[in-house]
Amino acid sequence: MDLHHWLGRAVDTHAAWADGHGPRPGHPALAVDDEALSTAFAELAGRLGTSYPFFHPRYAGQMLKPPHPVAVTGYLAAMLVNPNNHALDGGPATSALEEEVVAALATMVGFPGDHLGHLTGGGTVANLEALFVARETHPGKGIAYSAESHYTHARMCHLLGVEGHAVPTDDRGRMDVAALERLLDGGRIGTVVVTTGTTGLGAVDPVHRVLDLTEPAGVRVHVDAAYGGFFALLADEVPHGTPLVDPAPWRALRRCDSVVVDPHKHGMQPYGCGAVLFRDPSVQRFYRHDSPYTYFTSSRPHLGEISLECSRAGASAAALWLTLRLFPLTRDGLGEVVAAGRRTALRWAERIAASPHLDLFQPPELDIVTYHPRVNPPSLKRITAASEHVLRAGMRGGQEDPVYVSTARIGADAFAARRGDAVVDAEETAVLRSVLMKPEAEPYLDRLHGRVEELASAACRDGELP
């Protein structure tokens, strides 16, 4: 895809549309000197050049990657109009596009046609909205979430004035269902948050087992699928094989009350583009408010009437709509983009397990791989030192073959639960963490593994360990 060509098409299309409305007078206040712009832009380009190469498969650190060129094209085309999807008259075209993409996301998670939902600025706001509705649905009741869930949930409970309860996890970082059952017995919980893809380890809570506990008790279930939502596309049975993910949690999404998905992660969108979906459209009543100078062009609900956010970029809806026209929410569409990262994670886990220089921390459930240099004895202090050596050496400027990974802090008890021979000489340790959400990582894996293995070997050889 020639991005320059399509960006040019977007600009030309906008110019032709704008010219159709007649001449536009200029204004001296908007004038910009080309030479001054050139100087300022050169400075901007230089400063942007200090970024990490998020686009390259050698970057396997955090959940960062550039949007697909199709999304960039769609975003630019709408951004030049600059619609606001708060009210229908602020974004008549892009509001319709938003309704279409939200319907597609709802179908992906199995919600019925009369769902409620909209795009948000990201997963944080989307989760806030879901927990706001949870509070209003069960006033005075607490909210339970996994101890490994995103810190958003504890923060939002504090913001909403709701009592939050962190549920312990098992030895794979998933919500401990037995611990949840004991918590539910007290009758203090109105909502349980389950996570399908924790941002640290990529762990998937057993949604189906949680629902078996909550449904008889009338407890609401919210799914934070901000990271892992699009893995639902991989849960179907495949001919002559098995699904790339355990299908049970994903098939249970349809039974949940709300789901959050972030298209700006695996949906290949620019920041910020999140989405919140409600199975029951009657929760619209909790959003009810009035804006006498805003809502006047339609008798049907404006998007701002079912959202806590006000101004929202219509360009986000346009970008996602165009992307889904080329990469539909099917196993062979966007599912193949997600599948590439999953296959890479499984392959790398196998390579790490066979490596003389690396140890796998735990098998990946999605496309996040956690591992650490093999040190002997496996003390928490030594593992931290070796992992941090790999992190620093890989990112060191000026070298010919940099590699970018990240680290994750693991408590001593959690590490010992996975490694029975661990020498517990610290309260926590740091393991290496790689997010393989770029499909380009699949053909690059051999080089990535080789470089990380080389750095891990050097970490243990160079005498820097305690």
Short mmCIF file of C-alpha atoms in Angstrom, two decimals:
data_model
loop_
_atom_site.label_atom_id
_atom_site.label_comp_id
_atom_site.label_asym_id
_atom_site.label_seq_id
_atom_site.Cartn_x
_atom_site.Cartn_y
_atom_site.Cartn_z
CA MET A 1 0.00 0.00 0.00
CA ASP A 2 1.43 3.37 -1.05
CA LEU A 3 0.63 5.56 1.96
CA HIS A 4 1.78 8.74 0.22
CA HIS A 5 -0.66 8.10 -2.61
CA TRP A 6 -3.65 7.47 -0.33
CA LEU A 7 -2.89 10.40 1.95
CA GLY A 8 -2.76 12.55 -1.16
CA ARG A 9 -6.11 11.11 -2.25
CA ALA A 10 -7.56 12.00 1.14
CA VAL A 11 -6.34 15.59 0.92
CA ASP A 12 -7.52 15.98 -2.68
CA THR A 13 -10.94 14.56 -1.86
CA HIS A 14 -11.33 16.97 1.01
CA ALA A 15 -10.25 19.90 -1.15
CA ALA A 16 -12.78 19.00 -3.86
CA TRP A 17 -15.56 18.74 -1.28
CA ALA A 18 -14.59 22.03 0.36
CA ASP A 19 -14.37 23.85 -2.99
CA GLY A 20 -17.92 22.75 -3.75
CA HIS A 21 -19.13 25.09 -1.02
CA GLY A 22 -17.74 28.16 -2.75
CA PRO A 23 -14.73 30.41 -2.18
CA ARG A 24 -13.44 30.73 1.38
CA PRO A 25 -12.01 34.06 2.44
CA GLY A 26 -8.69 33.87 4.22
CA HIS A 27 -7.68 35.76 7.34
CA PRO A 28 -4.30 37.26 8.24
CA ALA A 29 -4.49 35.74 11.74
CA LEU A 30 -4.17 32.27 10.18
CA ALA A 31 -1.21 33.10 7.93
CA VAL A 32 1.96 31.05 8.43
CA ASP A 33 5.40 31.85 7.03
CA ASP A 34 6.71 28.89 5.04
CA GLU A 35 10.30 29.41 6.14
CA ALA A 36 9.29 29.56 9.80
CA LEU A 37 7.19 26.43 9.35
CA SER A 38 10.10 24.68 7.69
CA THR A 39 12.35 25.48 10.63
CA ALA A 40 9.79 24.43 13.20
CA PHE A 41 8.93 21.23 11.34
CA ALA A 42 12.60 20.28 11.07
CA GLU A 43 12.89 20.63 14.83
CA LEU A 44 9.75 18.54 15.33
CA ALA A 45 11.05 15.83 13.00
CA GLY A 46 14.31 15.73 14.91
CA ARG A 47 12.56 15.36 18.23
CA LEU A 48 10.24 12.64 16.90
CA GLY A 49 13.33 10.82 15.67
CA THR A 50 14.31 10.11 19.27
CA SER A 51 11.30 7.77 19.60
CA TYR A 52 11.75 4.04 19.79
CA PRO A 53 11.06 2.20 16.51
CA PHE A 54 7.57 1.02 17.43
CA PHE A 55 6.95 0.07 13.79
CA HIS A 56 9.80 -2.46 13.65
CA PRO A 57 9.63 -6.05 14.94
CA ARG A 58 12.87 -5.44 16.81
CA TYR A 59 10.65 -3.42 19.15
CA ALA A 60 9.02 -6.10 21.32
CA GLY A 61 8.53 -4.16 24.52
CA GLN A 62 5.29 -2.44 25.43
CA MET A 63 1.88 -2.51 23.72
CA LEU A 64 2.91 0.00 21.11
CA LYS A 65 2.76 -0.06 17.35
CA PRO A 66 1.77 2.37 14.59
CA PRO A 67 -1.73 2.26 13.12
CA HIS A 68 -2.28 0.53 9.81
CA PRO A 69 -1.91 2.87 6.78
CA VAL A 70 -5.59 2.25 6.00
CA ALA A 71 -6.51 3.65 9.42
CA VAL A 72 -4.19 6.62 8.91
CA THR A 73 -5.85 7.35 5.58
CA GLY A 74 -9.34 7.15 7.05
CA TYR A 75 -8.38 9.27 10.04
CA LEU A 76 -6.81 12.00 7.90
CA ALA A 77 -9.75 12.08 5.51
CA ALA A 78 -12.16 12.72 8.39
CA MET A 79 -9.79 14.83 10.47
CA LEU A 80 -9.69 17.45 7.71
CA VAL A 81 -13.44 17.86 8.26
CA ASN A 82 -12.89 17.55 12.04
CA PRO A 83 -16.32 16.20 13.03
CA ASN A 84 -17.30 15.83 16.67
CA ASN A 85 -19.31 12.69 17.41
CA HIS A 86 -20.92 14.12 20.52
CA ALA A 87 -24.06 15.29 18.72
CA LEU A 88 -25.40 14.05 15.40
CA ASP A 89 -25.20 17.51 13.83
CA GLY A 90 -21.54 17.73 14.94
CA GLY A 91 -20.70 14.61 12.98
CA PRO A 92 -23.61 13.41 10.86
CA ALA A 93 -21.49 11.19 8.62
CA THR A 94 -19.05 9.91 11.22
CA SER A 95 -21.77 9.28 13.82
CA ALA A 96 -23.36 6.84 11.40
CA LEU A 97 -19.95 5.24 10.84
CA GLU A 98 -19.52 4.91 14.61
CA GLU A 99 -22.85 3.18 14.97
CA GLU A 100 -21.84 0.70 12.27
CA VAL A 101 -18.45 -0.18 13.77
CA VAL A 102 -19.91 -0.49 17.28
CA ALA A 103 -22.52 -2.89 15.90
CA ALA A 104 -19.71 -4.94 14.34
CA LEU A 105 -17.81 -5.06 17.65
CA ALA A 106 -20.99 -6.10 19.47
CA THR A 107 -21.52 -8.92 16.99
CA MET A 108 -17.92 -10.05 17.54
CA VAL A 109 -18.50 -10.49 21.29
CA GLY A 110 -21.92 -12.07 20.73
CA PHE A 111 -24.21 -9.28 21.94
CA PRO A 112 -27.74 -9.02 20.49
CA GLY A 113 -28.77 -6.42 17.95
CA ASP A 114 -30.40 -4.14 20.52
CA HIS A 115 -27.18 -3.58 22.49
CA LEU A 116 -25.88 -0.17 23.56
CA GLY A 117 -22.38 1.09 22.97
CA HIS A 118 -20.06 3.71 21.56
CA LEU A 119 -16.42 4.51 20.95
CA THR A 120 -14.35 6.18 23.66
CA GLY A 121 -10.99 7.88 23.98
CA GLY A 122 -9.50 4.59 25.19
CA GLY A 123 -9.89 1.66 27.55
CA THR A 124 -9.58 3.73 30.71
CA VAL A 125 -12.63 5.85 29.93
CA ALA A 126 -14.48 2.80 28.59
CA ASN A 127 -13.89 0.93 31.86
CA LEU A 128 -14.93 3.99 33.84
CA GLU A 129 -18.24 4.04 31.98
CA ALA A 130 -18.81 0.33 32.59
CA LEU A 131 -18.10 0.68 36.30
CA PHE A 132 -20.29 3.79 36.48
CA VAL A 133 -23.20 1.76 35.08
CA ALA A 134 -22.31 -1.06 37.48
CA ARG A 135 -22.52 1.33 40.43
CA GLU A 136 -25.86 2.69 39.30
CA THR A 137 -27.22 -0.82 38.70
CA HIS A 138 -26.17 -2.11 42.14
CA PRO A 139 -25.91 0.95 44.40
CA GLY A 140 -24.07 0.35 47.63
CA LYS A 141 -22.47 -2.88 46.38
CA GLY A 142 -18.76 -3.40 45.85
CA ILE A 143 -16.81 -4.28 42.71
CA ALA A 144 -14.41 -7.25 42.58
CA TYR A 145 -11.50 -7.52 40.16
CA SER A 146 -8.45 -9.70 39.80
CA ALA A 147 -5.31 -8.69 41.66
CA GLU A 148 -3.57 -8.87 38.25
CA SER A 149 -6.17 -6.69 36.51
CA HIS A 150 -5.32 -3.27 35.15
CA TYR A 151 -4.83 -0.61 37.81
CA THR A 152 -7.69 1.26 36.14
CA HIS A 153 -10.24 -0.70 38.14
CA ALA A 154 -8.92 0.16 41.59
CA ARG A 155 -8.53 3.80 40.56
CA MET A 156 -12.02 4.00 39.08
CA CYS A 157 -13.59 2.40 42.15
CA HIS A 158 -11.94 5.14 44.21
CA LEU A 159 -13.14 7.80 41.79
CA LEU A 160 -16.70 6.46 41.83
CA GLY A 161 -16.78 6.03 45.60
CA VAL A 162 -17.28 2.27 45.32
CA GLU A 163 -15.61 -0.31 47.52
CA GLY A 164 -13.12 -2.28 45.42
CA HIS A 165 -12.01 -5.84 46.19
CA ALA A 166 -8.87 -7.39 44.69
CA VAL A 167 -9.34 -11.13 44.17
CA PRO A 168 -6.20 -13.32 44.44
CA THR A 169 -4.92 -15.07 41.33
CA ASP A 170 -3.80 -18.61 40.58
CA ASP A 171 -0.32 -19.68 39.51
CA ARG A 172 -0.95 -18.40 35.97
CA GLY A 173 -2.11 -14.91 36.95
CA ARG A 174 -5.83 -15.66 36.43
CA MET A 175 -8.62 -14.84 38.87
CA ASP A 176 -8.88 -17.52 41.57
CA VAL A 177 -12.49 -18.68 41.25
CA ALA A 178 -12.53 -20.30 44.70
CA ALA A 179 -11.39 -17.03 46.28
CA LEU A 180 -14.07 -15.19 44.33
CA GLU A 181 -16.72 -17.63 45.53
CA ARG A 182 -15.78 -16.94 49.14
CA LEU A 183 -15.98 -13.20 48.50
CA LEU A 184 -19.39 -13.48 46.85
CA ASP A 185 -20.75 -15.41 49.84
CA GLY A 186 -20.69 -12.19 51.86
CA GLY A 187 -23.30 -10.55 49.62
CA ARG A 188 -21.28 -7.33 49.36
CA ILE A 189 -20.37 -7.61 45.67
CA GLY A 190 -22.58 -6.23 42.91
CA THR A 191 -20.15 -6.54 39.99
CA VAL A 192 -17.21 -8.74 39.08
CA VAL A 193 -14.64 -7.50 36.55
CA VAL A 194 -12.98 -10.27 34.57
CA THR A 195 -10.02 -9.65 32.31
CA THR A 196 -9.46 -11.42 29.02
CA GLY A 197 -5.83 -10.55 28.56
CA THR A 198 -4.09 -8.86 31.49
CA THR A 199 -1.68 -6.19 30.32
CA GLY A 200 1.18 -7.64 32.34
CA LEU A 201 1.16 -11.36 31.56
CA GLY A 202 -1.64 -11.69 29.02
CA ALA A 203 -3.56 -13.94 31.41
CA VAL A 204 -7.20 -14.74 30.59
CA ASP A 205 -9.63 -15.00 33.50
CA PRO A 206 -12.05 -17.98 33.34
CA VAL A 207 -15.08 -15.93 32.32
CA HIS A 208 -17.33 -18.97 31.95
CA ARG A 209 -16.58 -20.23 35.45
CA VAL A 210 -17.11 -16.79 36.97
CA LEU A 211 -20.51 -16.55 35.27
CA ASP A 212 -21.54 -19.87 36.80
CA LEU A 213 -21.10 -18.20 40.19
CA THR A 214 -22.51 -14.76 39.44
CA GLU A 215 -25.61 -15.55 37.40
CA PRO A 216 -27.51 -17.33 40.20
CA ALA A 217 -26.58 -14.51 42.59
CA GLY A 218 -27.67 -11.69 40.26
CA VAL A 219 -24.15 -10.25 40.25
CA ARG A 220 -23.15 -8.19 37.23
CA VAL A 221 -20.10 -9.22 35.14
CA HIS A 222 -17.98 -6.71 33.24
CA VAL A 223 -15.24 -7.87 30.87
CA ASP A 224 -12.10 -5.81 30.47
CA ALA A 225 -11.10 -7.05 27.03
CA ALA A 226 -9.25 -3.84 26.21
CA TYR A 227 -6.14 -5.79 25.29
CA GLY A 228 -7.46 -9.21 24.37
CA GLY A 229 -10.88 -8.52 22.88
CA PHE A 230 -10.00 -9.27 19.27
CA PHE A 231 -8.73 -12.74 20.23
CA ALA A 232 -12.42 -13.68 20.22
CA LEU A 233 -11.89 -14.02 16.46
CA LEU A 234 -9.62 -17.02 17.13
CA ALA A 235 -11.97 -18.95 19.40
CA ASP A 236 -13.93 -20.81 16.75
CA GLU A 237 -13.17 -24.39 15.91
CA VAL A 238 -10.85 -24.84 12.96
CA PRO A 239 -10.96 -27.76 10.52
CA HIS A 240 -8.39 -30.47 11.25
CA GLY A 241 -6.95 -28.59 14.21
CA THR A 242 -7.59 -26.80 17.47
CA PRO A 243 -8.24 -23.13 18.18
CA LEU A 244 -5.24 -20.95 18.91
CA VAL A 245 -6.89 -19.91 22.21
CA ASP A 246 -9.08 -21.68 24.73
CA PRO A 247 -12.55 -20.91 23.31
CA ALA A 248 -14.50 -21.17 26.59
CA PRO A 249 -13.80 -17.67 28.01
CA TRP A 250 -14.44 -15.99 24.66
CA ARG A 251 -17.69 -17.80 23.97
CA ALA A 252 -18.91 -16.70 27.40
CA LEU A 253 -18.62 -13.00 26.50
CA ARG A 254 -22.17 -13.06 25.14
CA ARG A 255 -23.46 -13.82 28.64
CA CYS A 256 -21.71 -10.85 30.27
CA ASP A 257 -23.27 -7.46 30.99
CA SER A 258 -20.62 -5.22 29.46
CA VAL A 259 -17.39 -5.53 27.48
CA VAL A 260 -14.60 -3.06 26.78
CA VAL A 261 -12.45 -3.44 23.65
CA ASP A 262 -9.58 -1.21 22.48
CA PRO A 263 -9.33 -0.96 18.68
CA HIS A 264 -6.16 1.09 19.11
CA LYS A 265 -4.42 -2.11 20.17
CA HIS A 266 -5.08 -5.15 17.96
CA GLY A 267 -7.57 -3.20 15.83
CA MET A 268 -4.63 -1.28 14.32
CA GLN A 269 -6.09 2.16 15.09
CA PRO A 270 -4.39 5.38 16.18
CA TYR A 271 -4.77 6.56 19.76
CA GLY A 272 -7.27 6.99 21.18
CA CYS A 273 -9.92 4.56 20.13
CA GLY A 274 -11.63 2.41 22.74
CA ALA A 275 -15.15 1.02 22.89
CA VAL A 276 -17.65 0.13 25.61
CA LEU A 277 -20.53 -2.27 24.88
CA PHE A 278 -23.59 -3.05 27.02
CA ARG A 279 -25.76 -6.08 26.42
CA ASP A 280 -28.83 -4.37 27.94
CA PRO A 281 -29.72 -1.13 26.10
CA SER A 282 -31.86 0.06 29.01
CA VAL A 283 -28.70 1.22 30.83
CA GLN A 284 -29.08 4.29 28.64
CA ARG A 285 -31.20 5.67 31.50
CA PHE A 286 -28.11 6.19 33.62
CA TYR A 287 -26.64 8.55 31.02
CA ARG A 288 -29.74 10.72 30.68
CA HIS A 289 -29.03 14.45 30.64
CA ASP A 290 -29.97 17.51 28.61
CA SER A 291 -28.09 19.99 26.47
CA PRO A 292 -30.65 22.40 24.98
CA TYR A 293 -28.23 23.94 22.51
CA THR A 294 -26.77 20.63 21.32
CA TYR A 295 -29.35 17.91 20.81
CA PHE A 296 -31.75 19.29 18.25
CA THR A 297 -31.27 17.52 14.93
CA SER A 298 -32.67 14.08 15.68
CA SER A 299 -35.28 12.34 17.80
CA ARG A 300 -33.08 9.26 18.18
CA PRO A 301 -30.32 9.32 20.81
CA HIS A 302 -27.24 11.34 19.99
CA LEU A 303 -24.00 9.55 20.86
CA GLY A 304 -23.33 12.16 23.51
CA GLU A 305 -26.53 11.09 25.26
CA ILE A 306 -25.14 7.61 25.86
CA SER A 307 -21.59 8.64 26.75
CA LEU A 308 -19.80 10.28 29.67
CA GLU A 309 -17.37 11.96 27.28
CA CYS A 310 -18.47 15.01 25.38
CA SER A 311 -16.24 15.96 22.44
CA ARG A 312 -14.97 12.85 20.64
CA ALA A 313 -13.11 12.66 17.35
CA GLY A 314 -15.33 11.51 14.51
CA ALA A 315 -12.08 10.72 12.74
CA SER A 316 -11.65 7.70 15.03
CA ALA A 317 -14.91 6.24 13.76
CA ALA A 318 -13.93 6.89 10.15
CA ALA A 319 -10.53 5.27 10.61
CA LEU A 320 -12.00 2.15 12.21
CA TRP A 321 -14.81 1.92 9.66
CA LEU A 322 -12.37 2.04 6.74
CA THR A 323 -10.09 -0.50 8.42
CA LEU A 324 -12.93 -2.96 8.97
CA ARG A 325 -13.90 -2.69 5.33
CA LEU A 326 -10.47 -4.09 4.46
CA PHE A 327 -9.98 -6.27 7.57
CA PRO A 328 -13.47 -7.45 8.59
CA LEU A 329 -14.08 -8.96 12.02
CA THR A 330 -13.75 -12.53 10.81
CA ARG A 331 -11.17 -15.27 11.36
CA ASP A 332 -9.78 -14.69 7.86
CA GLY A 333 -9.92 -10.90 8.16
CA LEU A 334 -8.59 -9.13 11.23
CA GLY A 335 -8.41 -12.53 12.90
CA GLU A 336 -5.41 -13.45 10.77
CA VAL A 337 -3.60 -10.31 11.93
CA VAL A 338 -4.19 -11.33 15.56
CA ALA A 339 -3.34 -14.97 14.82
CA ALA A 340 0.14 -14.05 13.61
CA GLY A 341 1.10 -12.69 17.03
CA ARG A 342 -0.41 -15.69 18.78
CA ARG A 343 1.52 -18.13 16.59
CA THR A 344 4.71 -16.16 17.21
CA ALA A 345 4.21 -16.27 20.97
CA LEU A 346 3.69 -20.04 20.93
CA ARG A 347 6.74 -20.56 18.73
CA TRP A 348 8.93 -18.34 20.87
CA ALA A 349 7.80 -20.05 24.06
CA GLU A 350 8.98 -23.33 22.54
CA ARG A 351 12.33 -21.80 21.59
CA ILE A 352 12.79 -20.32 25.07
CA ALA A 353 11.93 -23.62 26.76
CA ALA A 354 14.68 -25.30 24.73
CA SER A 355 17.25 -22.52 25.22
CA PRO A 356 20.35 -22.95 27.39
CA HIS A 357 20.30 -19.22 28.17
CA LEU A 358 16.64 -18.42 28.81
CA ASP A 359 13.84 -19.73 31.03
CA LEU A 360 10.13 -19.32 30.32
CA PHE A 361 8.28 -17.63 33.18
CA GLN A 362 4.89 -19.01 32.16
CA PRO A 363 3.29 -20.28 28.92
CA PRO A 364 1.64 -17.44 26.99
CA GLU A 365 -2.16 -17.38 26.70
CA LEU A 366 -2.22 -14.61 24.08
CA ASP A 367 0.72 -12.86 22.43
CA ILE A 368 2.66 -11.68 25.51
CA VAL A 369 5.71 -13.78 26.37
CA THR A 370 7.41 -13.59 29.78
CA TYR A 371 10.85 -15.09 30.37
CA HIS A 372 14.18 -14.38 32.00
CA PRO A 373 17.89 -15.23 31.64
CA ARG A 374 18.76 -18.63 33.03
CA VAL A 375 20.82 -18.07 36.16
CA ASN A 376 22.11 -20.62 38.64
CA PRO A 377 21.08 -20.60 41.37
CA PRO A 378 17.74 -19.03 40.34
CA SER A 379 17.69 -16.32 42.99
CA LEU A 380 15.29 -13.40 42.66
CA LYS A 381 18.13 -10.88 42.95
CA ARG A 382 20.19 -12.55 40.23
CA ILE A 383 17.22 -12.88 37.88
CA THR A 384 16.45 -9.17 38.33
CA ALA A 385 20.04 -8.18 37.63
CA ALA A 386 20.26 -10.38 34.53
CA SER A 387 16.89 -9.20 33.16
CA GLU A 388 17.80 -5.56 33.64
CA HIS A 389 21.14 -6.17 31.93
CA VAL A 390 19.34 -7.52 28.86
CA LEU A 391 16.93 -4.57 28.90
CA ARG A 392 19.70 -1.95 29.09
CA ALA A 393 22.09 -3.65 26.69
CA GLY A 394 19.39 -4.23 24.11
CA MET A 395 18.27 -0.60 24.08
CA ARG A 396 21.76 0.90 24.23
CA GLY A 397 22.16 3.53 21.54
CA GLY A 398 24.75 3.32 18.84
CA GLN A 399 24.81 -0.43 18.43
CA GLU A 400 24.09 -2.09 15.11
CA ASP A 401 21.45 -4.53 16.31
CA PRO A 402 19.32 -3.05 19.11
CA VAL A 403 16.36 -4.94 20.52
CA TYR A 404 13.66 -3.46 22.71
CA VAL A 405 11.96 -5.54 25.38
CA SER A 406 10.38 -4.60 28.69
CA THR A 407 10.38 -5.96 32.22
CA ALA A 408 7.60 -6.94 34.61
CA ARG A 409 7.87 -7.00 38.40
CA ILE A 410 6.78 -10.29 39.93
CA GLY A 411 6.20 -10.79 43.64
CA ALA A 412 8.22 -13.45 45.43
CA ASP A 413 5.21 -15.64 46.17
CA ALA A 414 3.99 -15.47 42.58
CA PHE A 415 7.43 -16.38 41.23
CA ALA A 416 7.89 -19.24 43.70
CA ALA A 417 4.47 -20.62 42.70
CA ARG A 418 5.81 -21.05 39.18
CA ARG A 419 9.36 -22.03 40.08
CA GLY A 420 9.67 -24.43 43.00
CA ASP A 421 13.49 -24.16 43.17
CA ALA A 422 13.54 -20.36 43.35
CA VAL A 423 15.89 -18.79 45.87
CA VAL A 424 13.69 -16.18 47.53
CA ASP A 425 16.21 -13.52 48.55
CA ALA A 426 14.08 -10.48 47.67
CA GLU A 427 10.46 -9.38 47.89
CA GLU A 428 10.12 -9.39 44.11
CA THR A 429 12.02 -10.00 40.91
CA ALA A 430 11.98 -8.63 37.38
CA VAL A 431 11.41 -10.85 34.36
CA LEU A 432 11.56 -9.91 30.70
CA ARG A 433 8.34 -9.31 28.83
CA SER A 434 7.73 -9.10 25.09
CA VAL A 435 4.51 -8.06 23.38
CA LEU A 436 4.27 -9.62 19.91
CA MET A 437 1.24 -7.72 18.63
CA LYS A 438 2.86 -6.77 15.32
CA PRO A 439 2.35 -9.49 12.68
CA GLU A 440 5.81 -8.65 11.35
CA ALA A 441 7.25 -10.33 14.45
CA GLU A 442 6.39 -13.72 12.96
CA PRO A 443 8.99 -13.71 10.15
CA TYR A 444 11.43 -11.85 12.42
CA LEU A 445 11.29 -14.28 15.34
CA ASP A 446 14.51 -16.17 14.65
CA ARG A 447 16.51 -12.96 14.66
CA LEU A 448 14.69 -11.61 17.71
CA HIS A 449 15.22 -14.82 19.68
CA GLY A 450 18.86 -15.02 18.68
CA ARG A 451 19.57 -11.47 19.80
CA VAL A 452 17.79 -11.84 23.15
CA GLU A 453 19.54 -15.16 23.75
CA GLU A 454 22.88 -13.52 22.99
CA LEU A 455 22.17 -10.72 25.46
CA ALA A 456 21.01 -13.18 28.13
CA SER A 457 24.18 -15.20 27.73
CA ALA A 458 26.28 -12.06 28.06
CA ALA A 459 24.36 -10.99 31.18
CA CYS A 460 25.34 -14.16 32.97
CA ARG A 461 28.90 -14.16 31.60
CA ASP A 462 29.96 -10.60 32.26
CA GLY A 463 30.17 -10.86 36.02
CA GLU A 464 27.48 -8.26 36.73
CA LEU A 465 25.22 -10.58 38.73
CA PRO A 466 25.19 -10.40 42.53
#
